[in-house]
Coordinates of C-alpha atoms in Angstrom, one line a residue:
Chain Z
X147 CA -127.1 187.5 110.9
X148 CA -127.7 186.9 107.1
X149 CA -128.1 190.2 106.2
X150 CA -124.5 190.4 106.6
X151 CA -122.9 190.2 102.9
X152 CA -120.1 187.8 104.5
X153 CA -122.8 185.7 106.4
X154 CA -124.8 185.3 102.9
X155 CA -121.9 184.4 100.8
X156 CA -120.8 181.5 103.5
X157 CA -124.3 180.1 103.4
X158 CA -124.2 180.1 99.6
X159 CA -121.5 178.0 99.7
X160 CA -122.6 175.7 102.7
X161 CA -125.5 175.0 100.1
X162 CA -123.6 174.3 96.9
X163 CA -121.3 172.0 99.1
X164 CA -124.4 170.1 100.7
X165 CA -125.8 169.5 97.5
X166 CA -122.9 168.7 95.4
X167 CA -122.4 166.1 98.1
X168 CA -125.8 165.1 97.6
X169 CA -125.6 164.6 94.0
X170 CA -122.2 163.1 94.0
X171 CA -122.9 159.7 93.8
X172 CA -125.5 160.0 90.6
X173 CA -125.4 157.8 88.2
X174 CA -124.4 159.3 84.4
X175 CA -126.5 160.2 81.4
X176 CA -124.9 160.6 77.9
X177 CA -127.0 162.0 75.2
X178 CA -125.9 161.8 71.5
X179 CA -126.4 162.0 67.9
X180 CA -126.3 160.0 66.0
X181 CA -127.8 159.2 62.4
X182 CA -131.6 159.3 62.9
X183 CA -131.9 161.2 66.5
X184 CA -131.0 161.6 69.5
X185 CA -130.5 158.6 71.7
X186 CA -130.2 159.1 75.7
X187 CA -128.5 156.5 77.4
X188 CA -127.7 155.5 81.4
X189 CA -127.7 152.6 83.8
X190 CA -129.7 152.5 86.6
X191 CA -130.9 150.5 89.8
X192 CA -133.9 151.9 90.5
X193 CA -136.5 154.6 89.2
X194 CA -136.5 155.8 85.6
X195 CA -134.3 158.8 84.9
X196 CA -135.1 159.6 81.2
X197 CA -138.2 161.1 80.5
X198 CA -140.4 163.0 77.5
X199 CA -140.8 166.4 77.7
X200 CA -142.6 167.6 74.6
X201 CA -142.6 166.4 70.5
X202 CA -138.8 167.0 70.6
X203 CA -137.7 167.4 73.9
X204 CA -136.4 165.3 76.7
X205 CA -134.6 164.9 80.1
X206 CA -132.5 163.1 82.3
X207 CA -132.0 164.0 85.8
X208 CA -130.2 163.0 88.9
X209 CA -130.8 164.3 92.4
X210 CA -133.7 163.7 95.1
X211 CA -136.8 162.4 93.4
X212 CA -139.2 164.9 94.9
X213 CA -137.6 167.5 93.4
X214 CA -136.6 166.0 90.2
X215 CA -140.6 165.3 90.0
X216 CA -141.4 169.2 90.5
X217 CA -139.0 170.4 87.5
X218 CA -139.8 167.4 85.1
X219 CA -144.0 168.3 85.7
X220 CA -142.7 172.9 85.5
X221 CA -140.9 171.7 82.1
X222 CA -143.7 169.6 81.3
X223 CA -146.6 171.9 82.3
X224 CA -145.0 174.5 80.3
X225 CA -144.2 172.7 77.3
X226 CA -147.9 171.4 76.8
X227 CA -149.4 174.7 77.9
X228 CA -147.4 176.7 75.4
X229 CA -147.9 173.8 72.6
X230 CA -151.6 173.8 72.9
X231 CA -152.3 177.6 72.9
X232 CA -149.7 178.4 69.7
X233 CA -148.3 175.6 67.8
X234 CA -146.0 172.7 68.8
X235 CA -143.8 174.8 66.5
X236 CA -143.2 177.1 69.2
X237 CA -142.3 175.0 71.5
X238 CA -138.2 175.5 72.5
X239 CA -135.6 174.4 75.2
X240 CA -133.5 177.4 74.7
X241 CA -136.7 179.3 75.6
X242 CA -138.1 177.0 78.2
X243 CA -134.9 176.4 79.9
X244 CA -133.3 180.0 80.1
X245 CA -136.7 182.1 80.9
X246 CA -138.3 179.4 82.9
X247 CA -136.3 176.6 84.8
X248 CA -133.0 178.3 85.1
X249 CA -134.9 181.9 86.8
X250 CA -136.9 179.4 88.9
X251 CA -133.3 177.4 90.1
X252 CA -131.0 180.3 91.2
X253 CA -134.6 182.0 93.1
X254 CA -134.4 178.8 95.1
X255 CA -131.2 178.2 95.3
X256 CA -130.2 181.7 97.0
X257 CA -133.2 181.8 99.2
X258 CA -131.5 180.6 101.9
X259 CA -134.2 179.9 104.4
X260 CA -136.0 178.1 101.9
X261 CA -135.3 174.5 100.1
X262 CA -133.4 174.1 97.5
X263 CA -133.3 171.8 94.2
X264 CA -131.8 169.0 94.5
X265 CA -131.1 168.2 91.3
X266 CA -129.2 168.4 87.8
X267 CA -130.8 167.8 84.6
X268 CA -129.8 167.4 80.5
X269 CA -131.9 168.7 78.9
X270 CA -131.9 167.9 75.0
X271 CA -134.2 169.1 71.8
X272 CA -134.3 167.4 68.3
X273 CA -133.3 170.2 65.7
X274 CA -135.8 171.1 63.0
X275 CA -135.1 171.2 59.4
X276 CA -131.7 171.9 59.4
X277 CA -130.8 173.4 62.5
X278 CA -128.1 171.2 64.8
X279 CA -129.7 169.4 68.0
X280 CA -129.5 171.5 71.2
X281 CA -127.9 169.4 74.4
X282 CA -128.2 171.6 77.1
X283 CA -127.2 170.9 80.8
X284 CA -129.4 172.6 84.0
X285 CA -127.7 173.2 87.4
X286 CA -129.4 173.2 91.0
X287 CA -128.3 177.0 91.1
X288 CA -129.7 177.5 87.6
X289 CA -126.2 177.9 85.9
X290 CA -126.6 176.7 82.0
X291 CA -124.3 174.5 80.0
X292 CA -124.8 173.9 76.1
X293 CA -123.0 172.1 73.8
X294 CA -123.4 175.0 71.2
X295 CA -119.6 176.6 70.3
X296 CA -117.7 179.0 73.1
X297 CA -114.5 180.6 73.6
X298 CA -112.3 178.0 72.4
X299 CA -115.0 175.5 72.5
X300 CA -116.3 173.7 69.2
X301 CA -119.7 172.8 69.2
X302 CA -120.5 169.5 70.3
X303 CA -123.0 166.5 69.1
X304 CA -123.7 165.3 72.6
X305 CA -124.4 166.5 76.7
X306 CA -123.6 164.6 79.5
X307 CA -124.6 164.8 83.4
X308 CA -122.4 163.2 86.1
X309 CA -122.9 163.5 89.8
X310 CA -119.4 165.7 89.8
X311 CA -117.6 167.4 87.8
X312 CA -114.8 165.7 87.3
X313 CA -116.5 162.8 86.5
X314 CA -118.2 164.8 84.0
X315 CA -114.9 166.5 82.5
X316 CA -114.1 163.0 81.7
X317 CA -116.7 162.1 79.7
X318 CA -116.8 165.0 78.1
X319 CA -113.4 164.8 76.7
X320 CA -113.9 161.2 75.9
X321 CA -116.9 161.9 73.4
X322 CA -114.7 165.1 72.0
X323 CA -112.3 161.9 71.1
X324 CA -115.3 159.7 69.6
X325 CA -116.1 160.2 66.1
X326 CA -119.6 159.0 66.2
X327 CA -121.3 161.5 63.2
X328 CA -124.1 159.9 61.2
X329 CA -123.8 156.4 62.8
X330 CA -126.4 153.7 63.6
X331 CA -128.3 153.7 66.7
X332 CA -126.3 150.1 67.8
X333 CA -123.2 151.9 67.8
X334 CA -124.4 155.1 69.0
X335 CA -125.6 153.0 72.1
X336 CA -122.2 151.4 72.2
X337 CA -120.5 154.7 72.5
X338 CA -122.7 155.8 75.0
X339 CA -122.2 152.7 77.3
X340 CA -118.1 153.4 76.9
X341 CA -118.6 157.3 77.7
X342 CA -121.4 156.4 80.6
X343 CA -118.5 153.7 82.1
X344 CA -115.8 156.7 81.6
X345 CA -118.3 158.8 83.6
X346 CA -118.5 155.8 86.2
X347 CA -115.4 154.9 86.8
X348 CA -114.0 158.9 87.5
X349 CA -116.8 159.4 89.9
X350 CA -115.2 157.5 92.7
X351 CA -111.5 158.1 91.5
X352 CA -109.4 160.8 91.9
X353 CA -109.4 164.0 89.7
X354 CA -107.5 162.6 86.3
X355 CA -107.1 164.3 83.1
X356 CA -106.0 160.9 81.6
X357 CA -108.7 158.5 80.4
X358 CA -109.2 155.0 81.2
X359 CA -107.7 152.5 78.9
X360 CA -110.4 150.9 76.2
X361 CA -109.4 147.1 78.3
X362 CA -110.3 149.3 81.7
X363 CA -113.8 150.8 79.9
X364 CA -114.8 147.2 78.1
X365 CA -114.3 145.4 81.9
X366 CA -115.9 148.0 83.7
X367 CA -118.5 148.2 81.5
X368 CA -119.4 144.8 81.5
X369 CA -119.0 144.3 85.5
X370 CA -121.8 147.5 85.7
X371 CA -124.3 146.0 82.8
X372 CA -124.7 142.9 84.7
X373 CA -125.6 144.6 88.1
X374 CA -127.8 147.6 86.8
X375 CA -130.7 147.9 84.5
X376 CA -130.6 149.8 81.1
X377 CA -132.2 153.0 80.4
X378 CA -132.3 154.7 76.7
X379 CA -134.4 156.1 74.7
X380 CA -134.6 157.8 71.1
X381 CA -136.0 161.1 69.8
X382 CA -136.7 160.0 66.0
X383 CA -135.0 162.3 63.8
X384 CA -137.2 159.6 60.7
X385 CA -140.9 159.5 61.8
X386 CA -143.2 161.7 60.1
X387 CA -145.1 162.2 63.7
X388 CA -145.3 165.2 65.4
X389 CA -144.1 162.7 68.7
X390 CA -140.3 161.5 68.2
X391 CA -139.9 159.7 72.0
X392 CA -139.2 156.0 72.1
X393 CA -138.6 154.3 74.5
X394 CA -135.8 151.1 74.2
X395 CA -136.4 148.8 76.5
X396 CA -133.3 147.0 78.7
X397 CA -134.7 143.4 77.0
X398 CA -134.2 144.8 73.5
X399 CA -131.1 146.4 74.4
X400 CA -128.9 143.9 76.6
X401 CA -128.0 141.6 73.5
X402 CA -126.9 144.5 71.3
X403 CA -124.9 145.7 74.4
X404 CA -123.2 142.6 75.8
X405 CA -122.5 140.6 72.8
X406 CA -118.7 141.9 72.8
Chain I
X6 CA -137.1 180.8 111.3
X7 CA -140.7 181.4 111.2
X8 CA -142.0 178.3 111.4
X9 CA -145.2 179.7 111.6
X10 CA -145.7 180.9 108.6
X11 CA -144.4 177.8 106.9
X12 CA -146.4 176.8 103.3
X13 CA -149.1 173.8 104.5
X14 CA -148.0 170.2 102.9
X15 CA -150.0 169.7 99.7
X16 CA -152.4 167.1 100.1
X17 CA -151.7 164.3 98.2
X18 CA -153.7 164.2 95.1
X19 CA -153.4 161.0 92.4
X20 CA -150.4 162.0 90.2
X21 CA -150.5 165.7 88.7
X22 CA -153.7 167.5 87.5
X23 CA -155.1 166.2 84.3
X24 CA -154.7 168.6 80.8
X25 CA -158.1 170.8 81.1
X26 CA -157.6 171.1 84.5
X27 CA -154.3 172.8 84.2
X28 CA -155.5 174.9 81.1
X29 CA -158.5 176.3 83.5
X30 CA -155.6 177.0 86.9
X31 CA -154.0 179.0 84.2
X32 CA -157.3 181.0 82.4
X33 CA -156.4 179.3 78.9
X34 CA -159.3 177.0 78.8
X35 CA -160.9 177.0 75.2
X36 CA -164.5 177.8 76.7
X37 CA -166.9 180.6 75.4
X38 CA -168.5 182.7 77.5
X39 CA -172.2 181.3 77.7
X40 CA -175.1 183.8 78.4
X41 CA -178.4 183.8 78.8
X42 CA -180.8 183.8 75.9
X43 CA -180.7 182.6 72.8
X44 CA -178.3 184.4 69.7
X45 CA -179.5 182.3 67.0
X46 CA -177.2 182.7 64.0
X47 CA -176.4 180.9 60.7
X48 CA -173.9 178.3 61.9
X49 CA -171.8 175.7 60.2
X50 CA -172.7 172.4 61.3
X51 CA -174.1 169.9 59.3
X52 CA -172.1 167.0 57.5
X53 CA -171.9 163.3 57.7
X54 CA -169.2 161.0 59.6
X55 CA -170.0 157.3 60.0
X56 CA -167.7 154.0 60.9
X57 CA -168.0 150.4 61.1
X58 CA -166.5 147.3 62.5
X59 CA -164.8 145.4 59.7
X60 CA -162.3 142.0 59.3
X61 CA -159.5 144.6 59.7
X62 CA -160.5 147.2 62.3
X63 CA -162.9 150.5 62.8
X64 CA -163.3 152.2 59.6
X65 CA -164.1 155.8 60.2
X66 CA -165.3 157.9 57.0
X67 CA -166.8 161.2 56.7
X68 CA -167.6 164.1 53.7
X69 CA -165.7 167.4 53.4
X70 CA -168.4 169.9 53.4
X71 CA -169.1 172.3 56.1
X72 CA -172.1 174.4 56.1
X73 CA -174.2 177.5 57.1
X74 CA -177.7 177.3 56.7
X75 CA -177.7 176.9 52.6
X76 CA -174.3 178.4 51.6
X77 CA -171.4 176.0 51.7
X78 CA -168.5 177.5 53.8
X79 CA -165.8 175.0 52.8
X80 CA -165.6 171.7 50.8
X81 CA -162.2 170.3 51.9
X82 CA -162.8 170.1 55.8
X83 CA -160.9 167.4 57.6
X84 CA -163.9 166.1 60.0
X85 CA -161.9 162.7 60.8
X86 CA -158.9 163.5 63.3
X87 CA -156.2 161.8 64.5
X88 CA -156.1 161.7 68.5
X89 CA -153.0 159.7 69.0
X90 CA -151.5 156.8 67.4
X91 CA -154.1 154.6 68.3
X92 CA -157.9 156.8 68.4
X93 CA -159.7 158.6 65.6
X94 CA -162.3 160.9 66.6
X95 CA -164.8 161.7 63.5
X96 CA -166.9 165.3 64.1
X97 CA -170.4 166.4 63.7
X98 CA -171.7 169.8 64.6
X99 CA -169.8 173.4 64.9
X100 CA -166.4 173.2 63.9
X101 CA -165.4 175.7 65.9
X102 CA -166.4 173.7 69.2
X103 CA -165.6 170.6 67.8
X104 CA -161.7 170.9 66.4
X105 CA -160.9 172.5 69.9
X106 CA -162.2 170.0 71.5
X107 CA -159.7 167.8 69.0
X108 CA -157.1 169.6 69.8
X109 CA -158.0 169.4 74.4
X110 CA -158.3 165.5 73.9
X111 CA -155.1 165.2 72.0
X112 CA -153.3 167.5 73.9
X113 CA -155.0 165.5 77.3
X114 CA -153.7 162.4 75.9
X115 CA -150.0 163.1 75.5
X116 CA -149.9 164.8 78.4
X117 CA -151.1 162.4 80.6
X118 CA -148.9 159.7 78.9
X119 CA -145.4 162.2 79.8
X120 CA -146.7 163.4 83.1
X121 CA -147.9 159.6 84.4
X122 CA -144.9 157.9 82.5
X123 CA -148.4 155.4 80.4
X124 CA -150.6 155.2 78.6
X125 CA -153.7 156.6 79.1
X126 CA -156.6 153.7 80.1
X127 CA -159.0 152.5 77.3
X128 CA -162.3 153.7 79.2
X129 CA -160.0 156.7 80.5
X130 CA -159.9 158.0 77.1
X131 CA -163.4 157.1 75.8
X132 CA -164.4 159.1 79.4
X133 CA -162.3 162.1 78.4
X134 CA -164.6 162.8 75.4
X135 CA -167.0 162.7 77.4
X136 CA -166.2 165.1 80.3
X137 CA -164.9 167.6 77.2
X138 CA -168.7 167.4 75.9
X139 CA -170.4 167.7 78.9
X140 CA -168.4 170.7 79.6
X141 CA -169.9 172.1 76.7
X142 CA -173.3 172.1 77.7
X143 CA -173.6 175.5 78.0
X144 CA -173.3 176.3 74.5
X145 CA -175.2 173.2 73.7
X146 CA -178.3 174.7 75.5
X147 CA -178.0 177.8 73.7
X148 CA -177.8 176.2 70.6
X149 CA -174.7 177.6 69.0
X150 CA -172.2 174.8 70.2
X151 CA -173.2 171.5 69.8
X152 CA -171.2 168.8 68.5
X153 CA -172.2 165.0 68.3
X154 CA -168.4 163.1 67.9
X155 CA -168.1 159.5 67.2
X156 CA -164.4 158.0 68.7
X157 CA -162.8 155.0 67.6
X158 CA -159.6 153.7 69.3
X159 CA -157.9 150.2 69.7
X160 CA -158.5 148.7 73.3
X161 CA -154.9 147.0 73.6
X162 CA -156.5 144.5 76.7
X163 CA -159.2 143.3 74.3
X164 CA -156.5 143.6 71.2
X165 CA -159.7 145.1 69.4
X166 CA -160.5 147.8 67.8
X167 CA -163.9 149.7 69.7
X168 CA -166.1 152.3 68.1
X169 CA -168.6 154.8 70.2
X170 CA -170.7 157.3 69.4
X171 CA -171.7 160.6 72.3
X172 CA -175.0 162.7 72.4
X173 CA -174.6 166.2 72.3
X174 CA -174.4 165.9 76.6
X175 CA -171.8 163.5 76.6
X176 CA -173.3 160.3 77.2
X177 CA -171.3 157.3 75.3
X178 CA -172.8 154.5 73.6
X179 CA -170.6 151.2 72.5
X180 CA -171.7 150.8 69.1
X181 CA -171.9 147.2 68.2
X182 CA -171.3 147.4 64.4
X183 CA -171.5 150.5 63.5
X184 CA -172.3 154.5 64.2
X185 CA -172.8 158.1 62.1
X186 CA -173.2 161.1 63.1
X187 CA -174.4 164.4 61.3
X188 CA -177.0 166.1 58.6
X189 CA -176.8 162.8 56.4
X190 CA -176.7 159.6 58.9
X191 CA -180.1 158.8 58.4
X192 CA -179.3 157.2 55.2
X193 CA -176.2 156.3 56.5
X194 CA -177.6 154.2 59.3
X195 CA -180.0 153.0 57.1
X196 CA -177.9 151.7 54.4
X197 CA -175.4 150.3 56.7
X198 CA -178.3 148.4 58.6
X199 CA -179.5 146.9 55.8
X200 CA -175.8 145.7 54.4
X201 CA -175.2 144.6 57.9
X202 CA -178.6 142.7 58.0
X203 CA -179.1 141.2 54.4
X204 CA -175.6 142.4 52.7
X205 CA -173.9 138.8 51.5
X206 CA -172.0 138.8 54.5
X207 CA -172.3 141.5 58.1
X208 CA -170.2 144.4 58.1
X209 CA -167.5 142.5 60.7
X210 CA -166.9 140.0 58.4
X211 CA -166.3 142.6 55.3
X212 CA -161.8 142.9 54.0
X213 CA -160.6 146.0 53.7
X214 CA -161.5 146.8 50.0
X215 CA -165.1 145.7 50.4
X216 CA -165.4 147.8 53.2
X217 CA -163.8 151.4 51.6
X218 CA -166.1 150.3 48.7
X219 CA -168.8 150.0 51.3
X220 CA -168.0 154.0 53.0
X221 CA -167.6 155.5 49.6
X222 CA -170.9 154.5 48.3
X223 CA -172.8 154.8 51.6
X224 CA -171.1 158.5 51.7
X225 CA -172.4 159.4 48.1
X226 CA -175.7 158.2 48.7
X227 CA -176.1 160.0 51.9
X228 CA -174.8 163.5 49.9
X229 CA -177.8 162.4 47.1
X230 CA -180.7 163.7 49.4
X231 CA -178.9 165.8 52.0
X232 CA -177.6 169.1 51.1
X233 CA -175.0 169.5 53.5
X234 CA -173.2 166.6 52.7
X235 CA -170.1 166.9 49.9
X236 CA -170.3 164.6 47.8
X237 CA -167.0 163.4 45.7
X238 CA -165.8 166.8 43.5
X239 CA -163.9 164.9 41.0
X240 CA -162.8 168.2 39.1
X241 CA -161.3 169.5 41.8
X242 CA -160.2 165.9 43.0
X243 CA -161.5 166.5 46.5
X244 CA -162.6 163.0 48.4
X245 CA -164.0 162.1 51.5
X246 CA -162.0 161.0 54.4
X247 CA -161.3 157.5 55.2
X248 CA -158.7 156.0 57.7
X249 CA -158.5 152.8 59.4
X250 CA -158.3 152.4 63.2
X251 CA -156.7 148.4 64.1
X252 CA -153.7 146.9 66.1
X253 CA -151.5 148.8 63.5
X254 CA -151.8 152.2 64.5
X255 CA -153.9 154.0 61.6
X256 CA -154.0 153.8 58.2
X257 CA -155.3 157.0 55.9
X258 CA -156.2 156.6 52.4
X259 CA -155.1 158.5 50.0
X260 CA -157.1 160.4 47.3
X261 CA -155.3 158.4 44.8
X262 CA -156.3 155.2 46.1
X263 CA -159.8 157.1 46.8
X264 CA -159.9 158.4 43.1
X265 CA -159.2 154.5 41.7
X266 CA -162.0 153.3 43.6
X267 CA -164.4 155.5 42.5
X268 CA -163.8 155.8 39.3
X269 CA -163.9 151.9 39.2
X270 CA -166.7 151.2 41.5
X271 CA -168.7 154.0 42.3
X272 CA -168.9 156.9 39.7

């Protein structure tokens, strides 16, 4: 019966429905400049979400863990295989994420007797020199989203990942509002917690094009930080080291956070 | 559905592969074909590398000659490499073995560290050295690939700094106070015994400047009597390497700080 166009379109779209749903209740990531990096921010209950990819590349993911697991160790197989037979140099997201990870997403995704990703990831790359940082969002069907300028888009200094979309519509046009050029990482982190409780807040409300008021974001916010566990960490824009992953730890990060 | 021809579950294996595992699945491993019979050919191999325990750490040291029978090849080779933040790895024998080597255990390092989400072990990255050298044998039995590393890292359990040294099979040795490898670590060993023995105080108990003092001199004598050892070419202002492996992370130091000591001290 699936070799009927009709047939293979409706099963298409059983799929995106049945993972959408499975992704829905995800918890945000923000990723954004700021004066000496990148920093990537969430909250979280359970396993870690942010992870290091290469010497300037990380991820955050939601989905099902298995799967998340596969793509991070693809990414990560490819990164260190290509970085150890040319240069770490050569190493890019643009290249690893539109000839490798997206091809390998839509394959699975419209093989419809096979499984599957379950999973959404951000993607994000340190610039070199000069050259702006890439933020740059992978769906389950392989579809790419990058913060770099579009039709009527300007070019953005931050990604973010939601579980939908319109919770990640919303935080996308609350960091478009932000002005957080060349700040420090404190108040990066700060801005990150507000667009991460903006992301939070729309994923179990209806579809809104108005934002939450800054009273709504501070409460929330605070309500979610005592429950859940921090997650951030930094790409180092400063060290002279080829590797520019930190880690921040939720103990260093709490006071900096909840001292309001 | 066909269930029958459904892929098998993987077996469960202990995380992912490890680094040279994945660079052999994928026919990138940096091996050289080995064949039978012997090739012998002028090779570049000889130099001297030595370290020591002192008050503030490992000090690892070596020359910047690298040699083919009696020509000298090169006189600003780096022989002392940074692994990772925390392990040096000083190398003796053909270069061409020995910096890809380098470059596998490095490489092994970070990638275990993102694909495990740690660090790797203290004895899991002396051990890695060891399983790189032991799959060189081939060349080693040939003759045409043999390299004799030492490896000094900072055990964070202990919070000290450890040194070892490997023979040309991979076997690893703690060294208690101190290690060299290479054309010119006779003298090294044997100067380093005797300041370690009769010096005014043992090597551990040495400060930093004592000890650079210590490397530089031992260095120099060792390049008196041995020809493929570099000694210091002040006209063309080229030193040996010295870096310092502690809690810290590592320290280098640099030819001006190099060039001050000599000229005061040494020279």
């Amino acid at each position: 019966m699936i070799e009927e166009p009709y047939r293979w379109v409706e099963a298409i779209a059983n799929r995106r429905e049945y993972i959408e749903h499975q992704l829905g209740g995800g918890s945000p990531i923000v990723a954004l400049s700021f004066k000496e990096g990148i920093v990537l921010f969430t909250l979280g209950r359970e396993r870690q979400k942010l992870f290091e990819i290469y010497d300037r590349i990380a991820m955050g993911a939601i989905g099902h863990p298995g799967d998340i697991e596969r793509l991070r160790m693809m990414a990560l197989e490819l990164a260190s295989t290509e970085g150890f037979v040319r240069s770490g140099d050569d190493v890019s997201l643009r290249r690893l994420a539109t000839y490798s990870l997206s091809s390998v997403l839509k394959t699975a995704f419209e093989q419809i007797y096979g499984a599957p990703y379950l999973a959404r990831m951000l993607f994000v790359e340190l610039g070199r020199g000069d050259l702006p940082d890439l933020f740059l969002r992978l769906e389950y069907d392989g579809a790419i989203h990058t913060n770099g300028g579009g039709f009527g888009r300007a070019f953005e200094e931050f990604g973010v990942l939601s579980g939908n979309a319109s919770s990640t519509a919303q935080m996308t046009r609350f960091l478009q509002e932000q002005n957080f050029a060349n700040v420090s990482l404190e108040k990066a982190l700060r801005v990150a917690l507000e667009a991460w409780t903006v992301g939070h807040l729309a994923l179990g409300a209806e579809d809104s094009m108005e934002l939450p008021s800054s009273a709504t974001i501070a409460l929330h916010a605070e309500e979610q930080l005592t429950a859940a566990s921090i997650e951030a960490a930094v790409l180092d824009r400063s060290t002279s080291l080829p590797v520019t992953w930190r880690l921040l730890t939720d103990a260093a990060l709490r006071p900096l956070l909840q001292s309001r | 559905m066909d269930f029958a021809n459904l892929p098998a579950a993987p077996t469960a294996q202990f995380g992912p592969e490890d680094f040279p595992a994945l660079l052999r699945k994928r026919g990138i491993y940096p091996a050289l074909p080995v064949q039978a019979g012997h090739a012998p050919f002028l090779q570049t191999e000889a130099t001297t590398i030595l370290a020591f325990k002192f008050a503030g750490g490992v000090l690892v040291a070596g020359d910047r000659r690298a040699t083919a029978g009696n020509l000298v090849v090169y006189d600003r080779a780096d022989k002392v490499l940074e692994i990772d933040r925390f392990s040096l790895m000083a190398i003796a024998g053909v270069p061409a073995t020995a910096w890809e080597m380098a470059r596998v255990l490095e490489h092994s390092f970070q990638f275990y560290r993102r694909s495990q989400l740690q660090e790797m072990s203290h004895e899991g990255k002396v051990r890695a050295l060891s399983k790189l050298l032991r799959d060189n044998l081939g060349l080693v039995i040939q003759g045409v690939g043999v390299v004799v590393p030492l490896f000094a890292t900072f055990d964070p359990l202990l919070a000290t700094a450890r040194l070892y040294f490997y023979d040309a099979m991979g076997a690893q040795f703690e060294a208690a106070d101190y290690a060299a490898s290479g054309s010119g670590s006779g003298a090294v060993r044997s100067i380093l015994h005797y300041e370690n023995t009769w010096g005014a105080r043992p090597l551990r108990k040495r400060n930093e400047a004592e000890a650079v003092l210590i490397a530089l001199r031992t260095l120099e004598t060792a390049a008196e009597t041995d020809t493929a050892t570099g000694g210091v070419d002040r006209r063309g202002r080229v030193f040996p390497i010295v870096k310092i492996v502690s809690e810290k992370g590592i320290v280098t130091f640099s030819d001006k700080q190099l060039s001050k000591i000599f000229k005061e001290k040494v020279s």
